[in-house]
PDB file of C-alpha atoms in Angstrom:
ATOM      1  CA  UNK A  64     -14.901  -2.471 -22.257  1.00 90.00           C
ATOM      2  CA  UNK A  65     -13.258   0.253 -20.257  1.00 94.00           C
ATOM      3  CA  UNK A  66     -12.505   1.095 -16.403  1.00 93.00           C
ATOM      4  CA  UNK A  67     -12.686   4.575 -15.704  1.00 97.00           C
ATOM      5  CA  UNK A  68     -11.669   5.073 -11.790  1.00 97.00           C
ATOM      6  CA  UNK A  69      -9.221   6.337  -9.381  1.00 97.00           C
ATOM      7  CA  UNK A  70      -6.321   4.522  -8.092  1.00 98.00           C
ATOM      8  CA  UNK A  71      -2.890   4.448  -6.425  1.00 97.00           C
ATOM      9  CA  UNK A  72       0.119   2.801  -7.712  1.00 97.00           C
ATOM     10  CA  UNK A  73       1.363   0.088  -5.773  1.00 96.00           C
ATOM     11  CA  UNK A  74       3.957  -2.000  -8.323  1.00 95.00           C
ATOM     12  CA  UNK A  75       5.471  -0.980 -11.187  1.00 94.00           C
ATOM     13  CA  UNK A  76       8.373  -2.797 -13.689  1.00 95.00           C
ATOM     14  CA  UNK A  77       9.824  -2.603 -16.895  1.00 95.00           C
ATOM     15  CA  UNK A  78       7.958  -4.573 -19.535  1.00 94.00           C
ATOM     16  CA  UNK A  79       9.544  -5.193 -22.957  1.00 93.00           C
ATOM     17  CA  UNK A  80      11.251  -2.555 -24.836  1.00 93.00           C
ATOM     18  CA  UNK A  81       9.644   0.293 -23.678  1.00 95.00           C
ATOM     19  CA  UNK A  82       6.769   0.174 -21.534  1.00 97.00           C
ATOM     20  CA  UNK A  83       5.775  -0.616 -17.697  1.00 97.00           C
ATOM     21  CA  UNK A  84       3.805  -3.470 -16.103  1.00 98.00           C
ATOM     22  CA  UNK A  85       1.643  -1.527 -13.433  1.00 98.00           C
ATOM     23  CA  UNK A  86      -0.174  -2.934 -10.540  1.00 98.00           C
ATOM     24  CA  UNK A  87      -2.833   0.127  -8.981  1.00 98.00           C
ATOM     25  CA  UNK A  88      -5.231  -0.317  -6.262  1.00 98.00           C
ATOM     26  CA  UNK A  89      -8.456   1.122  -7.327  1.00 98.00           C
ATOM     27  CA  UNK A  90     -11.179   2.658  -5.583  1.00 97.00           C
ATOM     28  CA  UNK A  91     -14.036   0.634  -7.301  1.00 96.00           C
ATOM     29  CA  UNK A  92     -12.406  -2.788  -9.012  1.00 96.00           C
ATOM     30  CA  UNK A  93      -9.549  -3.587  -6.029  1.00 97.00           C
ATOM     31  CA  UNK A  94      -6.166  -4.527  -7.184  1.00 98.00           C
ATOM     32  CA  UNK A  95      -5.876  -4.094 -11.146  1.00 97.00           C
ATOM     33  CA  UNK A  96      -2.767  -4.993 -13.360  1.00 97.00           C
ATOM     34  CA  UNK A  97      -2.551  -3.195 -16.613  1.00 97.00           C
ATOM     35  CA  UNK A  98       0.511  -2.137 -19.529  1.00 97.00           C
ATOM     36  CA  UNK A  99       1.070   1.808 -19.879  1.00 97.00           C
ATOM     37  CA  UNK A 100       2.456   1.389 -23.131  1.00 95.00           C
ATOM     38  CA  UNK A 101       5.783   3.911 -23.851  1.00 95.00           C
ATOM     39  CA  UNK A 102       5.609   4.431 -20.357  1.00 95.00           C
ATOM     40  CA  UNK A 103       9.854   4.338 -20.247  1.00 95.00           C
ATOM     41  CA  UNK A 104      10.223   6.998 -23.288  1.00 94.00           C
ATOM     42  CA  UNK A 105      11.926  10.215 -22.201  1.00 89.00           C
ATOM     43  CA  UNK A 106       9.077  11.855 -23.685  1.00 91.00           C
ATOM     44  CA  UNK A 107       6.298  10.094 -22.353  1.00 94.00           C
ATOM     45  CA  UNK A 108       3.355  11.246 -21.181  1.00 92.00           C
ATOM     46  CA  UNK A 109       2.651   8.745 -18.605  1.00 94.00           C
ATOM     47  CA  UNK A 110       5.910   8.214 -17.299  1.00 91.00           C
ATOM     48  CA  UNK A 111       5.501  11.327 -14.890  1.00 90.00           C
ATOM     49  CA  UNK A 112       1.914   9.987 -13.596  1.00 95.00           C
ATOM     50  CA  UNK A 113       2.814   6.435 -12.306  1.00 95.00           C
ATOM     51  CA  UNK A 114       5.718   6.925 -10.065  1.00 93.00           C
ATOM     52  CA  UNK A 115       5.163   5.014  -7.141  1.00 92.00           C
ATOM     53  CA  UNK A 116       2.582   5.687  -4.788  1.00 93.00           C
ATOM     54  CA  UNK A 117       0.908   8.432  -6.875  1.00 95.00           C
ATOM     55  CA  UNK A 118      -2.749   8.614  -6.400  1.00 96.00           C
ATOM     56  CA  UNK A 119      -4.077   8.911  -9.964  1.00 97.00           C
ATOM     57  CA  UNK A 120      -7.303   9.127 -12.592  1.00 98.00           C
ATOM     58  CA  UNK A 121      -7.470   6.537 -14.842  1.00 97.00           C
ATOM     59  CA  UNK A 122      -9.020   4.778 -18.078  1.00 98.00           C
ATOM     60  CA  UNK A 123      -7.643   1.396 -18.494  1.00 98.00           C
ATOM     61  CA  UNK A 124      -9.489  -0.535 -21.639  1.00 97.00           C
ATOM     62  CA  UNK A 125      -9.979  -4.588 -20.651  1.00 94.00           C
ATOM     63  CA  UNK A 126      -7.885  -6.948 -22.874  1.00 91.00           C
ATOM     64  CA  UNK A 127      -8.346 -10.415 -23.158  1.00 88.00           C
ATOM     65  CA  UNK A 128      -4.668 -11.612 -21.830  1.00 88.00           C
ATOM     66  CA  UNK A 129      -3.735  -8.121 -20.505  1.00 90.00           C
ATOM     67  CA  UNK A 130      -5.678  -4.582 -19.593  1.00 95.00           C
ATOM     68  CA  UNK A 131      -4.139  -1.363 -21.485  1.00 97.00           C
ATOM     69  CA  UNK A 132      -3.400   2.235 -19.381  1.00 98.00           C
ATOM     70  CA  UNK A 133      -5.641   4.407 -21.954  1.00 97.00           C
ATOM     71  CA  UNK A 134      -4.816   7.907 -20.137  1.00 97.00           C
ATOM     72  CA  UNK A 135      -3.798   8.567 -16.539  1.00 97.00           C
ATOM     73  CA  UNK A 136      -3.621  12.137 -14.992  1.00 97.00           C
ATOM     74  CA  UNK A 137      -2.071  12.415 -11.328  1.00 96.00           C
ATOM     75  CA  UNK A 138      -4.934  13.239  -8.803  1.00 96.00           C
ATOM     76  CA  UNK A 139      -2.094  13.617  -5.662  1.00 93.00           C
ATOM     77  CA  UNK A 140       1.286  13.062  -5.240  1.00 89.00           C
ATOM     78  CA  UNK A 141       2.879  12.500  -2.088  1.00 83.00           C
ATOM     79  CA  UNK A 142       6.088  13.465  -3.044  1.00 78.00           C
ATOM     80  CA  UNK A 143       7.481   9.520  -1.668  1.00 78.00           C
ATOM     81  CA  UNK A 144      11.175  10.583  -3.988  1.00 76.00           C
ATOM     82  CA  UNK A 145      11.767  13.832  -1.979  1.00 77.00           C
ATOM     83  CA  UNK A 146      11.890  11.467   1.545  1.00 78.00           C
ATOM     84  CA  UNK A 147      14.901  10.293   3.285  1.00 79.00           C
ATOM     85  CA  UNK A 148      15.841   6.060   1.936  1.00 80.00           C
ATOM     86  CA  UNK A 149      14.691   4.794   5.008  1.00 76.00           C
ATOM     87  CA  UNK A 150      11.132   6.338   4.784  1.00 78.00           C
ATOM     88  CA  UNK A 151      10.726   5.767   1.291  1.00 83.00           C
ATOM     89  CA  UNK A 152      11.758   2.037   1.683  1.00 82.00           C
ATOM     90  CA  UNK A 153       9.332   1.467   4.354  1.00 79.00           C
ATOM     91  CA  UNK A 154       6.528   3.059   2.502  1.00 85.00           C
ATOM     92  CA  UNK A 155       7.342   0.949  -0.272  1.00 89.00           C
ATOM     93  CA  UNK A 156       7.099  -1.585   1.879  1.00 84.00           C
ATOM     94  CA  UNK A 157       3.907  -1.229   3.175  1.00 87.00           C
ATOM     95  CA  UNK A 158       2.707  -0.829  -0.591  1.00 93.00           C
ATOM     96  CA  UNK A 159       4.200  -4.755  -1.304  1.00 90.00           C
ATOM     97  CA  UNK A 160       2.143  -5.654   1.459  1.00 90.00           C
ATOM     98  CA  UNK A 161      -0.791  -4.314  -0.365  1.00 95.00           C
ATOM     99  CA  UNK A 162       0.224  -5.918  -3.269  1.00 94.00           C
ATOM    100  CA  UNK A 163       0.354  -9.247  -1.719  1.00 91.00           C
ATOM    101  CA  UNK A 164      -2.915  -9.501   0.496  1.00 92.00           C
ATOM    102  CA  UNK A 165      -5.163  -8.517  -2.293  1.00 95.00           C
ATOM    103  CA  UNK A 166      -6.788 -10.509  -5.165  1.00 93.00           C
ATOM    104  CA  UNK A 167      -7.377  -8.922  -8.250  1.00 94.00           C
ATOM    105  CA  UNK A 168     -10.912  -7.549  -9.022  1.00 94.00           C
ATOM    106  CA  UNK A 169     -12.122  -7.498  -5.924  1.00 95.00           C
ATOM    107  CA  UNK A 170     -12.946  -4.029  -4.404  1.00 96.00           C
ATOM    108  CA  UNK A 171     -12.796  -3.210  -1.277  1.00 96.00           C
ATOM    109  CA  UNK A 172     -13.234   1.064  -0.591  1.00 96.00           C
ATOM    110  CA  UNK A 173     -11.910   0.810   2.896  1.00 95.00           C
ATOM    111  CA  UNK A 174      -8.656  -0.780   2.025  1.00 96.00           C
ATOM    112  CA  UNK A 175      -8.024   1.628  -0.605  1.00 97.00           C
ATOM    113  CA  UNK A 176      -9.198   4.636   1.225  1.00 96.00           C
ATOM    114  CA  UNK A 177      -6.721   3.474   4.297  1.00 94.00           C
ATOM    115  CA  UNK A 178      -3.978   3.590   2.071  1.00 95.00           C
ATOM    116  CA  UNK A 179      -4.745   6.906   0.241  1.00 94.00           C
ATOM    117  CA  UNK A 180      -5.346   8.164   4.253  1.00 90.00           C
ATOM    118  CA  UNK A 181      -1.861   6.792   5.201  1.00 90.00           C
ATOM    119  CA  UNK A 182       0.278   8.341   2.056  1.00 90.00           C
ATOM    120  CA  UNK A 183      -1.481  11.849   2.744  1.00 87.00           C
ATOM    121  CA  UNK A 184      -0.196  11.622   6.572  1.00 84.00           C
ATOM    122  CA  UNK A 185       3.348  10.469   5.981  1.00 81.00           C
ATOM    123  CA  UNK A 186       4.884  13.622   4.868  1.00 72.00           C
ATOM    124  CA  UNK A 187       3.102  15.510   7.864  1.00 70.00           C
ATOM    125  CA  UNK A 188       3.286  12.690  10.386  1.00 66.00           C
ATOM    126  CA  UNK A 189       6.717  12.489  12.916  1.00 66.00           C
ATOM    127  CA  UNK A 190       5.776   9.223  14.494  1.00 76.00           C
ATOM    128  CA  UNK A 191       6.012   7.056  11.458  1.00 79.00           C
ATOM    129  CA  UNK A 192       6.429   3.720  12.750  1.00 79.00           C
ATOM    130  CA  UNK A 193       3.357   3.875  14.633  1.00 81.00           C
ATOM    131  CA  UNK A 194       1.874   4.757  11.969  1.00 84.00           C
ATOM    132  CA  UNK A 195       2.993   2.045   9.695  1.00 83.00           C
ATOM    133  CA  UNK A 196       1.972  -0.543  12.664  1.00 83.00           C
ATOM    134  CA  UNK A 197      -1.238   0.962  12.970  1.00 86.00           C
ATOM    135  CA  UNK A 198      -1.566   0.618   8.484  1.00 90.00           C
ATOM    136  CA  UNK A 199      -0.305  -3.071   9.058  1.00 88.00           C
ATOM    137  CA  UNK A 200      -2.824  -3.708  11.392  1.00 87.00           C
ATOM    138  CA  UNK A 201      -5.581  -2.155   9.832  1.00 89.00           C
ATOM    139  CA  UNK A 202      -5.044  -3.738   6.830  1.00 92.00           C
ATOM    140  CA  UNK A 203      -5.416  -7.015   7.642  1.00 91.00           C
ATOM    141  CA  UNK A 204      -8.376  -6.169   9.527  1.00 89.00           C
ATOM    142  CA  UNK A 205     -10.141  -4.609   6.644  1.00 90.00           C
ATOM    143  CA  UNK A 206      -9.231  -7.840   4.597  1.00 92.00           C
ATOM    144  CA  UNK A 207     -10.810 -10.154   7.151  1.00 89.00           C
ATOM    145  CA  UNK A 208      -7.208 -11.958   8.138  1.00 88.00           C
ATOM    146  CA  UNK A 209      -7.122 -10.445  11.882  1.00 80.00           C
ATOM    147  CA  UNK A 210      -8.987  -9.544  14.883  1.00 77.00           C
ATOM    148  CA  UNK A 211      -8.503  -8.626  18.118  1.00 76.00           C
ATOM    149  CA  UNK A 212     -11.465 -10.486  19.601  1.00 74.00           C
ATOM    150  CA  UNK A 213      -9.933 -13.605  19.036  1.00 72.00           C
ATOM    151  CA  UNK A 214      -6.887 -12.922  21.259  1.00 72.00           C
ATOM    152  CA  UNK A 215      -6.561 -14.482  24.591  1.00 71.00           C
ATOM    153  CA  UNK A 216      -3.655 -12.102  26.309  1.00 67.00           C
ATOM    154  CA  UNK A 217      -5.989  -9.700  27.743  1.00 70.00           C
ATOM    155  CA  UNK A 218      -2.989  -7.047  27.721  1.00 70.00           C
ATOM    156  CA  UNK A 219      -2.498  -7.858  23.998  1.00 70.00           C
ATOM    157  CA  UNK A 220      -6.083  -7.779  23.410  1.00 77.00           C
ATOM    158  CA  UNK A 221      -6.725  -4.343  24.233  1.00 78.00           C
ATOM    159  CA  UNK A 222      -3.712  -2.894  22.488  1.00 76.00           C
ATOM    160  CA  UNK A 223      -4.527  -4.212  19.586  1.00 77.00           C
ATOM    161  CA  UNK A 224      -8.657  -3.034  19.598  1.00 80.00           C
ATOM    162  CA  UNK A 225      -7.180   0.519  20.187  1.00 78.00           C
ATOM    163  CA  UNK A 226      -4.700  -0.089  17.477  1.00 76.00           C
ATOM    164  CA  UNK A 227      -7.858  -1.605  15.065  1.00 78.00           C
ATOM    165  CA  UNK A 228     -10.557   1.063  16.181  1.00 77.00           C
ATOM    166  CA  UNK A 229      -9.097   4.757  16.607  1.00 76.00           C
ATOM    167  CA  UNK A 230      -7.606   6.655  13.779  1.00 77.00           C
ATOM    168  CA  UNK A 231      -3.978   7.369  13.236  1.00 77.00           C
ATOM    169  CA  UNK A 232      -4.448  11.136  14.690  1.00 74.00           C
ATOM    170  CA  UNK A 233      -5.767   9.801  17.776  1.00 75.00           C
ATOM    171  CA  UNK A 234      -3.389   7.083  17.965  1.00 74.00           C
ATOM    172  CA  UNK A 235      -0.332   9.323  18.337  1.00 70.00           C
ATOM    173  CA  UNK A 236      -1.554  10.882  21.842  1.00 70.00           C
ATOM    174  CA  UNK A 237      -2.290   7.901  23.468  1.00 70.00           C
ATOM    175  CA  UNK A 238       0.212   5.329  22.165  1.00 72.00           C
ATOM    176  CA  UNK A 239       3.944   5.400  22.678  1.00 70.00           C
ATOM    177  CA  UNK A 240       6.184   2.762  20.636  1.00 67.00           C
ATOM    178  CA  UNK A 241       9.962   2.547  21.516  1.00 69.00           C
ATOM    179  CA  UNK A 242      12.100   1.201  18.597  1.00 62.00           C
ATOM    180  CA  UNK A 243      12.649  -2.223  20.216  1.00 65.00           C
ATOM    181  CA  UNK A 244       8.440  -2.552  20.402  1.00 71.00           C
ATOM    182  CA  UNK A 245       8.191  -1.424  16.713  1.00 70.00           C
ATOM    183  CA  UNK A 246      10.664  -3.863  15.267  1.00 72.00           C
ATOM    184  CA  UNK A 247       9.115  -6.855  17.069  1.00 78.00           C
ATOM    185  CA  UNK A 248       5.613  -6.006  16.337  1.00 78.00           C
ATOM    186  CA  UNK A 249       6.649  -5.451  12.779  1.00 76.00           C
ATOM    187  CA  UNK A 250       8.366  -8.567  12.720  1.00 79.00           C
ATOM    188  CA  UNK A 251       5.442 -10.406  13.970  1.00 80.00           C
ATOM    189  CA  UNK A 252       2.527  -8.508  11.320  1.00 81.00           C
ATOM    190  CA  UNK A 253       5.436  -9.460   8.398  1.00 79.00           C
ATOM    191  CA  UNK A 254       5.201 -13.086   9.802  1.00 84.00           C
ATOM    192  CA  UNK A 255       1.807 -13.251   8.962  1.00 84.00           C
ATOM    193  CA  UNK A 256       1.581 -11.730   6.077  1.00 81.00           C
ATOM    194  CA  UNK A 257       4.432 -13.861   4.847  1.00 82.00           C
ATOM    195  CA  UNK A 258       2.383 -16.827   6.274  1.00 85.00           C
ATOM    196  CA  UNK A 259      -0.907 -15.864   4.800  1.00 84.00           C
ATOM    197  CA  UNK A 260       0.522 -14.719   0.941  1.00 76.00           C
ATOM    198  CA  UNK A 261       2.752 -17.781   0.674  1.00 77.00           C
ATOM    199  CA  UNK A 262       5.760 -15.873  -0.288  1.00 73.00           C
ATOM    200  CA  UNK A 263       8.828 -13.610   1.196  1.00 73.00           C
ATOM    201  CA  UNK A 264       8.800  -9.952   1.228  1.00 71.00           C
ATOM    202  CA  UNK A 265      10.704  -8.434  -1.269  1.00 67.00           C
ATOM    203  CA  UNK A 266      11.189  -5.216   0.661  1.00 61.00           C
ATOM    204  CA  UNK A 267      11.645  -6.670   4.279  1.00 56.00           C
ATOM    205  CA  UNK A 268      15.413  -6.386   4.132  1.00 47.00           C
ATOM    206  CA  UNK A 269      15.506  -2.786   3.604  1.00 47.00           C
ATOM    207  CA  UNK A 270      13.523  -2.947   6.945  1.00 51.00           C
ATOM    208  CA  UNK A 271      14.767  -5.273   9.271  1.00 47.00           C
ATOM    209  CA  UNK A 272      18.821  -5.621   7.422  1.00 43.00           C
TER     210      UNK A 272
END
């Protein structure tokens, strides 16, 4: 049986001798994990498709223990190497965070197409850490682990239904986050997140030291 879909990468690491464990969040089957075998040979053809963060074609045959990356051809890349190491970081951040909110198998198109939104607006996008609250918050929306409506601070309340309903353009003309606001409200999403997967981020020290 084969899957043949679109996905982004959201984990990858070195697997044996020579290939790469991949984790990809697909557009029709969720969160997949699959082998791209030869992946780490300097004359791979793979190896250039499933950098981190690249939103990519795929045909990934189902294995008994463990699926197999068929083919893969890059569909966009963001370009996530050519950004400064804090942006980068925090991107991959916000791709662990994927990564540890989602079961695999189970689709869900508006998570993925919130993430493939968010990597085609970080490049063009000067107010990033609004934007990666707004991706935080959205997220666990979409996955059923927050709302607003069941907030009592009516102040709070209302920031966060703007926050959950308008879209990142929007967002950037009528909300203003100073650097002390991000880091707590950051703190506070990572809290539940941490809370809710039942492990530490991996990438939270590159954020918060």
């Amino acid at each position: 049986m084969y899957i043949q879909t679109e996905g982004i990468i959201i984990s990858h690491k070195d697997f044996q001798e020579a290939d790469k464990l991949l984790t990809i969040y697909t557009k029709t089957h969720g969160k997949i994990s699959c082998i791209a075998k030869g992946a780490r040979r300097p004359r791979s053809k793979k190896a250039g498709h499933i950098e981190l963060g690249t939103w990519c074609k795929l045909l990934v045959a189902r294995g008994k223990n463990i699926d197999l990356l068929c083919e893969v051809e890059t569909k966009r890349a963001f370009g996530l190497d050519n950004l400064t190491f804090t942006k980068s970081s925090q991107i991959y951040h916000l791709l662990e965070l994927v990564d540890y909110l989602t079961e695999q198998h189970q689709a869900n198109e508006r998570v993925f197409s919130l993430l493939a939104n968010f990597l085609k607006k970080v490049n063009s996008n000067e107010n990033f850490k609004l934007l990666a609250s707004v991706f935080k918050i959205k997220l666990l929306s979409n996955l059923g682990f927050f709302s607003s409506h069941n907030l009592k601070n009516s102040d709070l309340k209302k920031f966060f239904e703007t926050l959950e309903s308008q879209g990142f353009d929007k967002l950037q003309d009528t909300i203003k986050l100073e650097d002390k606001n991000y880091l707590k409200l950051s703190a506070f999403l990572d809290s539940m997140i941490e809370n809710l997967a039942q492990r530490k981020l991996k990438t939270a020290r590159f954020i918060y030291g």
